[in-house]
Tab-separated table of N, CA and C in Angstrom:
chain	number	residue	atom	x	y	z
A	1053	MET	N	0.835	-1.181	0.000
A	1053	MET	CA	0.000	0.000	0.000
A	1053	MET	C	0.880	1.243	0.000
A	1054	PHE	N	0.492	2.205	-0.798
A	1054	PHE	CA	1.196	3.476	-0.894
A	1054	PHE	C	0.174	4.597	-0.913
A	1055	GLU	N	0.370	5.587	-0.076
A	1055	GLU	CA	-0.482	6.784	-0.037
A	1055	GLU	C	0.411	8.004	0.083
A	1056	ILE	N	0.057	9.061	-0.617
A	1056	ILE	CA	0.684	10.356	-0.373
A	1056	ILE	C	-0.391	11.249	0.211
A	1057	ILE	N	-0.081	11.888	1.326
A	1057	ILE	CA	-1.073	12.679	2.042
A	1057	ILE	C	-0.612	14.122	2.125
A	1058	ILE	N	-1.417	15.006	1.546
A	1058	ILE	CA	-1.213	16.445	1.661
A	1058	ILE	C	-2.575	17.039	2.001
A	1059	PRO	N	-2.866	17.217	3.299
A	1059	PRO	CA	-4.156	17.795	3.678
A	1059	PRO	C	-4.223	19.265	3.238
A	1060	VAL	N	-5.087	19.567	2.294
A	1060	VAL	CA	-5.118	20.922	1.734
A	1060	VAL	C	-5.495	21.975	2.779
A	1061	GLU	N	-6.208	21.577	3.801
A	1061	GLU	CA	-6.567	22.561	4.831
A	1061	GLU	C	-5.347	23.050	5.611
A	1062	THR	N	-4.211	22.378	5.479
A	1062	THR	CA	-2.985	22.821	6.156
A	1062	THR	C	-2.117	23.696	5.267
A	1063	LEU	N	-2.451	23.800	3.983
A	1063	LEU	CA	-1.617	24.564	3.054
A	1063	LEU	C	-1.765	26.055	3.302
A	1064	GLU	N	-0.634	26.746	3.205
A	1064	GLU	CA	-0.631	28.189	3.424
A	1064	GLU	C	0.481	28.815	2.591
A	1065	VAL	N	0.125	29.885	1.886
A	1065	VAL	CA	1.136	30.622	1.139
A	1065	VAL	C	1.855	31.515	2.142
A	1066	ASP	N	3.095	31.148	2.449
A	1066	ASP	CA	3.880	31.878	3.440
A	1066	ASP	C	4.625	33.060	2.829
A	1067	SER	N	4.923	32.968	1.547
A	1067	SER	CA	5.660	34.015	0.855
A	1067	SER	C	5.255	33.980	-0.611
A	1068	ARG	N	5.158	35.141	-1.218
A	1068	ARG	CA	4.814	35.207	-2.640
A	1068	ARG	C	6.040	35.430	-3.517
A	1069	TYR	N	7.013	36.156	-3.023
A	1069	TYR	CA	8.220	36.472	-3.815
A	1069	TYR	C	9.445	36.273	-2.954
A	1070	PRO	N	10.072	35.131	-2.982
A	1070	PRO	CA	9.752	33.979	-3.817
A	1070	PRO	C	8.562	33.210	-3.246
A	1071	LEU	N	7.875	32.484	-4.109
A	1071	LEU	CA	6.703	31.727	-3.695
A	1071	LEU	C	7.113	30.587	-2.770
A	1072	PHE	N	6.450	30.520	-1.636
A	1072	PHE	CA	6.687	29.420	-0.695
A	1072	PHE	C	5.348	29.006	-0.119
A	1073	VAL	N	5.010	27.740	-0.311
A	1073	VAL	CA	3.777	27.180	0.232
A	1073	VAL	C	4.170	26.136	1.267
A	1074	GLY	N	3.742	26.345	2.495
A	1074	GLY	CA	3.996	25.385	3.563
A	1074	GLY	C	2.747	24.569	3.841
A	1075	GLY	N	2.937	23.476	4.527
A	1075	GLY	CA	1.818	22.627	4.901
A	1075	GLY	C	2.303	21.233	5.241
A	1076	GLN	N	1.373	20.365	5.459
A	1076	GLN	CA	1.719	18.998	5.829
A	1076	GLN	C	1.836	18.112	4.589
A	1077	ALA	N	2.798	17.207	4.641
A	1077	ALA	CA	3.002	16.251	3.547
A	1077	ALA	C	3.720	15.041	4.114
A	1078	TRP	N	3.158	13.861	3.875
A	1078	TRP	CA	3.811	12.634	4.276
A	1078	TRP	C	3.273	11.501	3.416
A	1079	VAL	N	3.897	10.351	3.541
A	1079	VAL	CA	3.423	9.175	2.832
A	1079	VAL	C	3.120	8.079	3.844
A	1080	GLU	N	2.317	7.133	3.402
A	1080	GLU	CA	2.098	5.908	4.170
A	1080	GLU	C	2.515	4.756	3.277
A	1081	ILE	N	3.381	3.931	3.836
A	1081	ILE	CA	3.886	2.772	3.121
A	1081	ILE	C	3.619	1.555	3.989
A	1082	GLU	N	2.719	0.707	3.533
A	1082	GLU	CA	2.348	-0.486	4.295
A	1082	GLU	C	2.001	-0.145	5.747
A	1083	GLY	N	1.260	0.937	5.943
A	1083	GLY	CA	0.800	1.333	7.271
A	1083	GLY	C	1.794	2.144	8.081
A	1084	VAL	N	2.988	2.381	7.563
A	1084	VAL	CA	3.991	3.189	8.262
A	1084	VAL	C	3.920	4.612	7.725
A	1085	THR	N	3.759	5.596	8.608
A	1085	THR	CA	3.773	6.990	8.173
A	1085	THR	C	5.219	7.459	8.108
A	1086	PHE	N	5.533	8.190	7.017
A	1086	PHE	CA	6.900	8.630	6.800
A	1086	PHE	C	6.899	9.999	6.154
A	1087	PRO	N	7.702	10.947	6.615
A	1087	PRO	CA	8.589	10.918	7.763
A	1087	PRO	C	7.858	10.856	9.100
A	1088	GLY	N	6.571	11.137	9.096
A	1088	GLY	CA	5.743	11.042	10.295
A	1088	GLY	C	4.389	11.657	9.986
A	1089	ALA	N	3.390	11.247	10.742
A	1089	ALA	CA	2.052	11.805	10.545
A	1089	ALA	C	2.094	13.306	10.793
A	1090	HIS	N	1.440	14.052	9.939
A	1090	HIS	CA	1.320	15.508	10.041
A	1090	HIS	C	2.659	16.218	9.868
A	1091	TRP	N	3.575	15.593	9.121
A	1091	TRP	CA	4.882	16.177	8.857
A	1091	TRP	C	4.719	17.501	8.109
A	1092	THR	N	5.373	18.555	8.592
A	1092	THR	CA	5.317	19.866	7.955
A	1092	THR	C	6.494	20.000	7.001
A	1093	ASP	N	6.190	20.401	5.768
A	1093	ASP	CA	7.217	20.442	4.745
A	1093	ASP	C	6.815	21.458	3.682
A	1094	THR	N	7.389	21.310	2.496
A	1094	THR	CA	7.040	22.126	1.334
A	1094	THR	C	6.332	21.209	0.325
A	1095	PRO	N	5.026	21.098	0.437
A	1095	PRO	CA	4.273	20.117	-0.346
A	1095	PRO	C	4.443	20.218	-1.860
A	1096	LEU	N	4.567	21.426	-2.406
A	1096	LEU	CA	4.726	21.535	-3.855
A	1096	LEU	C	6.055	20.925	-4.298
A	1097	SER	N	7.085	21.089	-3.497
A	1097	SER	CA	8.385	20.505	-3.820
A	1097	SER	C	8.343	18.983	-3.714
A	1098	VAL	N	7.643	18.481	-2.707
A	1098	VAL	CA	7.498	17.030	-2.569
A	1098	VAL	C	6.773	16.471	-3.791
A	1099	LEU	N	5.687	17.131	-4.212
A	1099	LEU	CA	4.970	16.692	-5.412
A	1099	LEU	C	5.857	16.761	-6.656
A	1100	GLY	N	6.652	17.810	-6.744
A	1100	GLY	CA	7.546	17.953	-7.890
A	1100	GLY	C	8.570	16.833	-7.981
A	1101	THR	N	9.160	16.455	-6.835
A	1101	THR	CA	10.149	15.375	-6.878
A	1101	THR	C	9.467	14.022	-7.100
A	1102	LEU	N	8.220	13.873	-6.624
A	1102	LEU	CA	7.483	12.641	-6.910
A	1102	LEU	C	7.191	12.547	-8.406
A	1103	HIS	N	6.828	13.668	-9.023
A	1103	HIS	CA	6.605	13.677	-10.465
A	1103	HIS	C	7.872	13.244	-11.204
A	1104	SER	N	9.015	13.802	-10.817
A	1104	SER	CA	10.282	13.437	-11.454
A	1104	SER	C	10.596	11.955	-11.261
A	1105	ALA	N	10.305	11.440	-10.064
A	1105	ALA	CA	10.572	10.026	-9.778
A	1105	ALA	C	9.684	9.115	-10.622
A	1106	ILE	N	8.415	9.451	-10.748
A	1106	ILE	CA	7.513	8.649	-11.574
A	1106	ILE	C	7.989	8.654	-13.017
A	1107	SER	N	8.399	9.816	-13.506
A	1107	SER	CA	8.915	9.904	-14.878
A	1107	SER	C	10.123	8.991	-15.059
A	1108	ALA	N	11.015	8.978	-14.072
A	1108	ALA	CA	12.224	8.148	-14.158
A	1108	ALA	C	11.889	6.656	-14.150
A	1109	VAL	N	11.026	6.228	-13.223
A	1109	VAL	CA	10.735	4.788	-13.143
A	1109	VAL	C	9.956	4.311	-14.362
A	1110	ARG	N	9.201	5.185	-14.989
A	1110	ARG	CA	8.530	4.814	-16.239
A	1110	ARG	C	9.540	4.543	-17.346
A	1111	GLN	N	10.745	5.089	-17.195
A	1111	GLN	CA	11.827	4.859	-18.157
A	1111	GLN	C	12.768	3.749	-17.691
A	1112	GLY	N	12.391	3.057	-16.600
A	1112	GLY	CA	13.193	1.944	-16.109
A	1112	GLY	C	14.327	2.338	-15.181
A	1113	GLU	N	14.350	3.576	-14.723
A	1113	GLU	CA	15.411	4.061	-13.844
A	1113	GLU	C	14.921	4.165	-12.410
A	1114	SER	N	15.844	4.133	-11.450
A	1114	SER	CA	15.479	4.390	-10.056
A	1114	SER	C	15.509	5.897	-9.828
A	1115	ALA	N	14.845	6.357	-8.771
A	1115	ALA	CA	14.768	7.793	-8.498
A	1115	ALA	C	14.488	8.023	-7.022
A	1116	ASP	N	14.661	9.274	-6.604
A	1116	ASP	CA	14.410	9.675	-5.221
A	1116	ASP	C	13.287	10.698	-5.158
A	1117	VAL	N	12.550	10.661	-4.051
A	1117	VAL	CA	11.531	11.661	-3.728
A	1117	VAL	C	11.982	12.287	-2.415
A	1118	TYR	N	12.104	13.606	-2.402
A	1118	TYR	CA	12.674	14.280	-1.231
A	1118	TYR	C	11.626	14.989	-0.389
A	1119	PHE	N	11.840	14.908	0.915
A	1119	PHE	CA	11.189	15.778	1.878
A	1119	PHE	C	12.258	16.798	2.241
A	1120	PHE	N	11.900	18.062	2.272
A	1120	PHE	CA	12.914	19.107	2.362
A	1120	PHE	C	13.176	19.582	3.778
A	1121	GLU	N	12.381	19.171	4.716
A	1121	GLU	CA	12.562	19.579	6.109
A	1121	GLU	C	13.107	18.409	6.920
A	1122	GLY	N	14.283	17.986	6.609
A	1122	GLY	CA	14.885	16.887	7.351
A	1122	GLY	C	15.582	15.925	6.415
A	1123	PRO	N	16.230	14.923	6.985
A	1123	PRO	CA	17.034	13.996	6.183
A	1123	PRO	C	16.221	12.804	5.665
A	1124	TYR	N	15.072	13.072	5.061
A	1124	TYR	CA	14.155	12.008	4.670
A	1124	TYR	C	13.948	11.981	3.166
A	1125	PHE	N	13.931	10.783	2.612
A	1125	PHE	CA	13.628	10.641	1.199
A	1125	PHE	C	13.122	9.228	0.932
A	1126	LEU	N	12.490	9.075	-0.225
A	1126	LEU	CA	12.061	7.771	-0.721
A	1126	LEU	C	12.963	7.397	-1.881
A	1127	LYS	N	13.369	6.147	-1.935
A	1127	LYS	CA	14.043	5.597	-3.116
A	1127	LYS	C	13.011	4.710	-3.795
A	1128	ILE	N	12.866	4.894	-5.090
A	1128	ILE	CA	11.898	4.107	-5.849
A	1128	ILE	C	12.651	3.391	-6.968
A	1129	PHE	N	12.528	2.066	-6.965
A	1129	PHE	CA	13.209	1.231	-7.953
A	1129	PHE	C	12.185	0.429	-8.741
A	1130	PRO	N	12.309	0.379	-10.064
A	1130	PRO	CA	11.483	-0.567	-10.801
A	1130	PRO	C	11.971	-1.992	-10.497
A	1131	VAL	N	11.050	-2.901	-10.273
A	1131	VAL	CA	11.397	-4.301	-10.030
A	1131	VAL	C	11.438	-4.982	-11.387
A	1132	GLU	N	12.600	-5.434	-11.769
A	1132	GLU	CA	12.791	-5.982	-13.111
A	1132	GLU	C	12.578	-7.489	-13.113
A	1133	ASP	N	11.306	-7.871	-12.980
A	1133	ASP	CA	10.984	-9.297	-13.000
A	1133	ASP	C	10.014	-9.641	-14.127
A	1134	GLY	N	9.774	-8.671	-15.015
A	1134	GLY	CA	8.884	-8.904	-16.147
A	1134	GLY	C	7.411	-8.885	-15.794
A	1135	SER	N	7.085	-8.503	-14.550
A	1135	SER	CA	5.682	-8.523	-14.130
A	1135	SER	C	4.898	-7.378	-14.769
A	1136	THR	N	3.625	-7.652	-14.991
A	1136	THR	CA	2.702	-6.644	-15.484
A	1136	THR	C	1.516	-6.626	-14.546
A	1137	PRO	N	1.130	-5.504	-13.959
A	1137	PRO	CA	1.712	-4.188	-14.182
A	1137	PRO	C	3.085	-4.060	-13.516
A	1138	LEU	N	3.818	-3.030	-13.945
A	1138	LEU	CA	5.164	-2.806	-13.436
A	1138	LEU	C	5.143	-2.644	-11.915
A	1139	GLN	N	5.983	-3.399	-11.246
A	1139	GLN	CA	6.114	-3.336	-9.802
A	1139	GLN	C	7.262	-2.398	-9.430
A	1140	LEU	N	7.080	-1.683	-8.320
A	1140	LEU	CA	8.111	-0.795	-7.804
A	1140	LEU	C	8.461	-1.210	-6.389
A	1141	ASP	N	9.705	-1.022	-6.031
A	1141	ASP	CA	10.155	-1.175	-4.658
A	1141	ASP	C	10.296	0.237	-4.113
A	1142	VAL	N	9.510	0.592	-3.103
A	1142	VAL	CA	9.541	1.919	-2.496
A	1142	VAL	C	10.168	1.778	-1.122
A	1143	VAL	N	11.252	2.529	-0.889
A	1143	VAL	CA	12.010	2.432	0.344
A	1143	VAL	C	12.065	3.810	0.987
A	1144	ALA	N	11.609	3.905	2.245
A	1144	ALA	CA	11.652	5.156	3.005
A	1144	ALA	C	12.939	5.185	3.822
A	1145	VAL	N	13.743	6.236	3.616
A	1145	VAL	CA	15.065	6.303	4.223
A	1145	VAL	C	15.213	7.566	5.062
A	1146	CYS	N	15.728	7.390	6.277
A	1146	CYS	CA	16.178	8.506	7.106
A	1146	CYS	C	17.693	8.534	6.971
A	1147	ASP	N	18.220	9.633	6.461
A	1147	ASP	CA	19.634	9.713	6.112
A	1147	ASP	C	20.435	10.520	7.140
A	1148	ARG	N	20.256	10.197	8.419
A	1148	ARG	CA	20.999	10.904	9.465
A	1148	ARG	C	22.403	10.345	9.657
A	1149	SER	N	22.648	9.151	9.153
A	1149	SER	CA	23.964	8.532	9.313
A	1149	SER	C	24.584	8.321	7.940
A	1150	ASP	N	25.804	7.836	7.920
A	1150	ASP	CA	26.487	7.594	6.649
A	1150	ASP	C	25.741	6.590	5.783
A	1151	GLU	N	25.114	5.619	6.388
A	1151	GLU	CA	24.443	4.558	5.637
A	1151	GLU	C	22.955	4.803	5.456
A	1152	GLY	N	22.349	5.597	6.302
A	1152	GLY	CA	20.911	5.788	6.253
A	1152	GLY	C	20.197	4.609	6.893
A	1153	VAL	N	18.987	4.854	7.354
A	1153	VAL	CA	18.189	3.830	8.013
A	1153	VAL	C	16.893	3.661	7.232
A	1154	VAL	N	16.592	2.434	6.843
A	1154	VAL	CA	15.340	2.135	6.157
A	1154	VAL	C	14.235	2.079	7.205
A	1155	GLU	N	13.238	2.952	7.067
A	1155	GLU	CA	12.136	3.002	8.024
A	1155	GLU	C	10.908	2.253	7.546
A	1156	ALA	N	10.798	2.063	6.229
A	1156	ALA	CA	9.668	1.305	5.667
A	1156	ALA	C	10.044	0.880	4.258
A	1157	ARG	N	9.391	-0.187	3.811
A	1157	ARG	CA	9.650	-0.694	2.458
A	1157	ARG	C	8.403	-1.426	1.989
A	1158	ALA	N	8.103	-1.273	0.699
A	1158	ALA	CA	6.947	-1.981	0.143
A	1158	ALA	C	7.123	-2.162	-1.352
A	1159	LYS	N	6.484	-3.188	-1.865
A	1159	LYS	CA	6.363	-3.364	-3.306
A	1159	LYS	C	4.948	-2.919	-3.677
A	1160	VAL	N	4.889	-2.003	-4.616
A	1160	VAL	CA	3.607	-1.478	-5.087
A	1160	VAL	C	3.669	-1.390	-6.605
A	1161	THR	N	2.517	-1.260	-7.226
A	1161	THR	CA	2.512	-1.115	-8.677
A	1161	THR	C	2.726	0.348	-9.057
A	1162	LEU	N	3.323	0.538	-10.216
A	1162	LEU	CA	3.471	1.890	-10.748
A	1162	LEU	C	2.095	2.533	-10.894
A	1163	SER	N	1.109	1.761	-11.336
A	1163	SER	CA	-0.233	2.325	-11.524
A	1163	SER	C	-0.819	2.831	-10.207
A	1164	GLU	N	-0.534	2.160	-9.087
A	1164	GLU	CA	-1.017	2.629	-7.777
A	1164	GLU	C	-0.370	3.958	-7.415
A	1165	VAL	N	0.933	4.078	-7.625
A	1165	VAL	CA	1.647	5.321	-7.313
A	1165	VAL	C	1.140	6.458	-8.195
A	1166	VAL	N	0.953	6.190	-9.483
A	1166	VAL	CA	0.455	7.211	-10.410
A	1166	VAL	C	-0.939	7.667	-9.995
A	1167	LYS	N	-1.803	6.733	-9.653
A	1167	LYS	CA	-3.176	7.082	-9.244
A	1167	LYS	C	-3.160	7.967	-8.000
A	1168	LYS	N	-2.384	7.601	-6.997
A	1168	LYS	CA	-2.318	8.386	-5.751
A	1168	LYS	C	-1.728	9.764	-6.016
A	1169	TYR	N	-0.697	9.829	-6.847
A	1169	TYR	CA	-0.087	11.108	-7.221
A	1169	TYR	C	-1.125	12.001	-7.902
A	1170	ASN	N	-1.817	11.463	-8.913
A	1170	ASN	CA	-2.810	12.249	-9.650
A	1170	ASN	C	-3.915	12.771	-8.738
A	1171	LEU	N	-4.395	11.929	-7.825
A	1171	LEU	CA	-5.450	12.369	-6.894
A	1171	LEU	C	-4.961	13.485	-5.978
A	1172	THR	N	-3.754	13.345	-5.486
A	1172	THR	CA	-3.199	14.359	-4.581
A	1172	THR	C	-2.968	15.664	-5.329
A	1173	LEU	N	-2.393	15.588	-6.510
A	1173	LEU	CA	-2.165	16.789	-7.308
A	1173	LEU	C	-3.482	17.489	-7.630
A	1174	SER	N	-4.503	16.730	-7.959
A	1174	SER	CA	-5.815	17.296	-8.253
A	1174	SER	C	-6.387	18.024	-7.038
A	1175	SER	N	-6.224	17.430	-5.876
A	1175	SER	CA	-6.707	18.043	-4.637
A	1175	SER	C	-6.007	19.375	-4.375
A	1176	VAL	N	-4.694	19.414	-4.547
A	1176	VAL	CA	-3.935	20.648	-4.334
A	1176	VAL	C	-4.317	21.686	-5.384
A	1177	HIS	N	-4.513	21.239	-6.615
A	1177	HIS	CA	-4.930	22.156	-7.688
A	1177	HIS	C	-6.292	22.781	-7.365
A	1178	LYS	N	-7.248	21.978	-6.901
A	1178	LYS	CA	-8.573	22.504	-6.540
A	1178	LYS	C	-8.468	23.517	-5.412
A	1179	TRP	N	-7.600	23.236	-4.434
A	1179	TRP	CA	-7.377	24.177	-3.332
A	1179	TRP	C	-6.893	25.515	-3.876
A	1180	ALA	N	-5.895	25.483	-4.759
A	1180	ALA	CA	-5.328	26.710	-5.312
A	1180	ALA	C	-6.346	27.459	-6.167
A	1181	ALA	N	-7.133	26.733	-6.958
A	1181	ALA	CA	-8.138	27.369	-7.811
A	1181	ALA	C	-9.231	28.024	-6.972
A	1182	THR	N	-9.675	27.337	-5.938
A	1182	THR	CA	-10.722	27.880	-5.065
A	1182	THR	C	-10.261	29.163	-4.383
A	1183	ARG	N	-9.006	29.194	-3.989
A	1183	ARG	CA	-8.449	30.368	-3.307
A	1183	ARG	C	-7.895	31.410	-4.271
A	1184	GLU	N	-8.005	31.119	-5.577
A	1184	GLU	CA	-7.495	32.012	-6.618
A	1184	GLU	C	-6.024	32.348	-6.404
A	1185	GLU	N	-5.256	31.317	-6.105
A	1185	GLU	CA	-3.809	31.449	-5.895
A	1185	GLU	C	-3.114	31.314	-7.248
A	1186	VAL	N	-3.031	32.419	-7.966
A	1186	VAL	CA	-2.516	32.427	-9.333
A	1186	VAL	C	-1.074	31.923	-9.384
A	1187	GLU	N	-0.243	32.361	-8.448
A	1187	GLU	CA	1.162	31.941	-8.462
A	1187	GLU	C	1.291	30.439	-8.224
A	1188	VAL	N	0.465	29.910	-7.337
A	1188	VAL	CA	0.491	28.472	-7.057
A	1188	VAL	C	-0.001	27.700	-8.279
A	1189	LEU	N	-1.059	28.182	-8.912
A	1189	LEU	CA	-1.568	27.531	-10.122
A	1189	LEU	C	-0.509	27.522	-11.223
A	1190	ASP	N	0.282	28.589	-11.314
A	1190	ASP	CA	1.349	28.631	-12.303
A	1190	ASP	C	2.376	27.537	-12.037
A	1191	ILE	N	2.776	27.364	-10.780
A	1191	ILE	CA	3.716	26.293	-10.417
A	1191	ILE	C	3.097	24.928	-10.730
A	1192	LEU	N	1.839	24.738	-10.336
A	1192	LEU	CA	1.179	23.450	-10.551
A	1192	LEU	C	1.034	23.120	-12.036
A	1193	SER	N	0.948	24.132	-12.873
A	1193	SER	CA	0.832	23.876	-14.316
A	1193	SER	C	2.098	23.222	-14.865
A	1194	ARG	N	3.204	23.322	-14.117
A	1194	ARG	CA	4.463	22.700	-14.541
A	1194	ARG	C	4.677	21.333	-13.909
A	1195	ILE	N	3.690	20.887	-13.124
A	1195	ILE	CA	3.734	19.560	-12.493
A	1195	ILE	C	2.489	18.806	-12.971
A	1196	PRO	N	2.532	18.267	-14.177
A	1196	PRO	CA	1.316	17.684	-14.762
A	1196	PRO	C	0.952	16.307	-14.170
A	1197	THR	N	-0.289	15.933	-14.445
A	1197	THR	CA	-0.729	14.567	-14.092
A	1197	THR	C	-0.163	13.600	-15.115
A	1198	PHE	N	-0.272	12.319	-14.784
A	1198	PHE	CA	0.148	11.265	-15.701
A	1198	PHE	C	-1.078	10.537	-16.204
A	1199	VAL	N	-1.002	10.046	-17.409
A	1199	VAL	CA	-2.041	9.157	-17.913
A	1199	VAL	C	-1.890	7.863	-17.137
A	1200	GLU	N	-2.983	7.422	-16.541
A	1200	GLU	CA	-2.915	6.180	-15.749
A	1200	GLU	C	-2.796	4.987	-16.653
A	1201	ILE	N	-2.003	4.034	-16.192
A	1201	ILE	CA	-1.687	2.850	-16.975
A	1201	ILE	C	-2.732	1.774	-16.740
């Protein structure tokens, strides 16, 4: 199981120039919250790195998804076993030491990750549109949805 959680009611435009949107952002991997429930971060940046990671794994490459308020990231690897749909290994890492500590790990389908990403992005987009946050909508226009597989 993979979930990305960005409660839109926690989002707040803290600065316009440069644009900074704060709020809560975390993931759940097989029931483990990472970096932690109600983690405060930069949600647009987290979504942006998740978009980049999905793009990479669709090309057969591994990638990272970063949380910017601490030493936390996800490593996402395509599982090369010929399975359909494409399976991913998602690893949650706390990088406070030289080696890093794996806090959670799961195998999920690429289609599950894409679906959760698209739903979360849509929710954030609706929040920005409702509040008429033009600068946020401009940023979101550069973080597109994916066609679900």
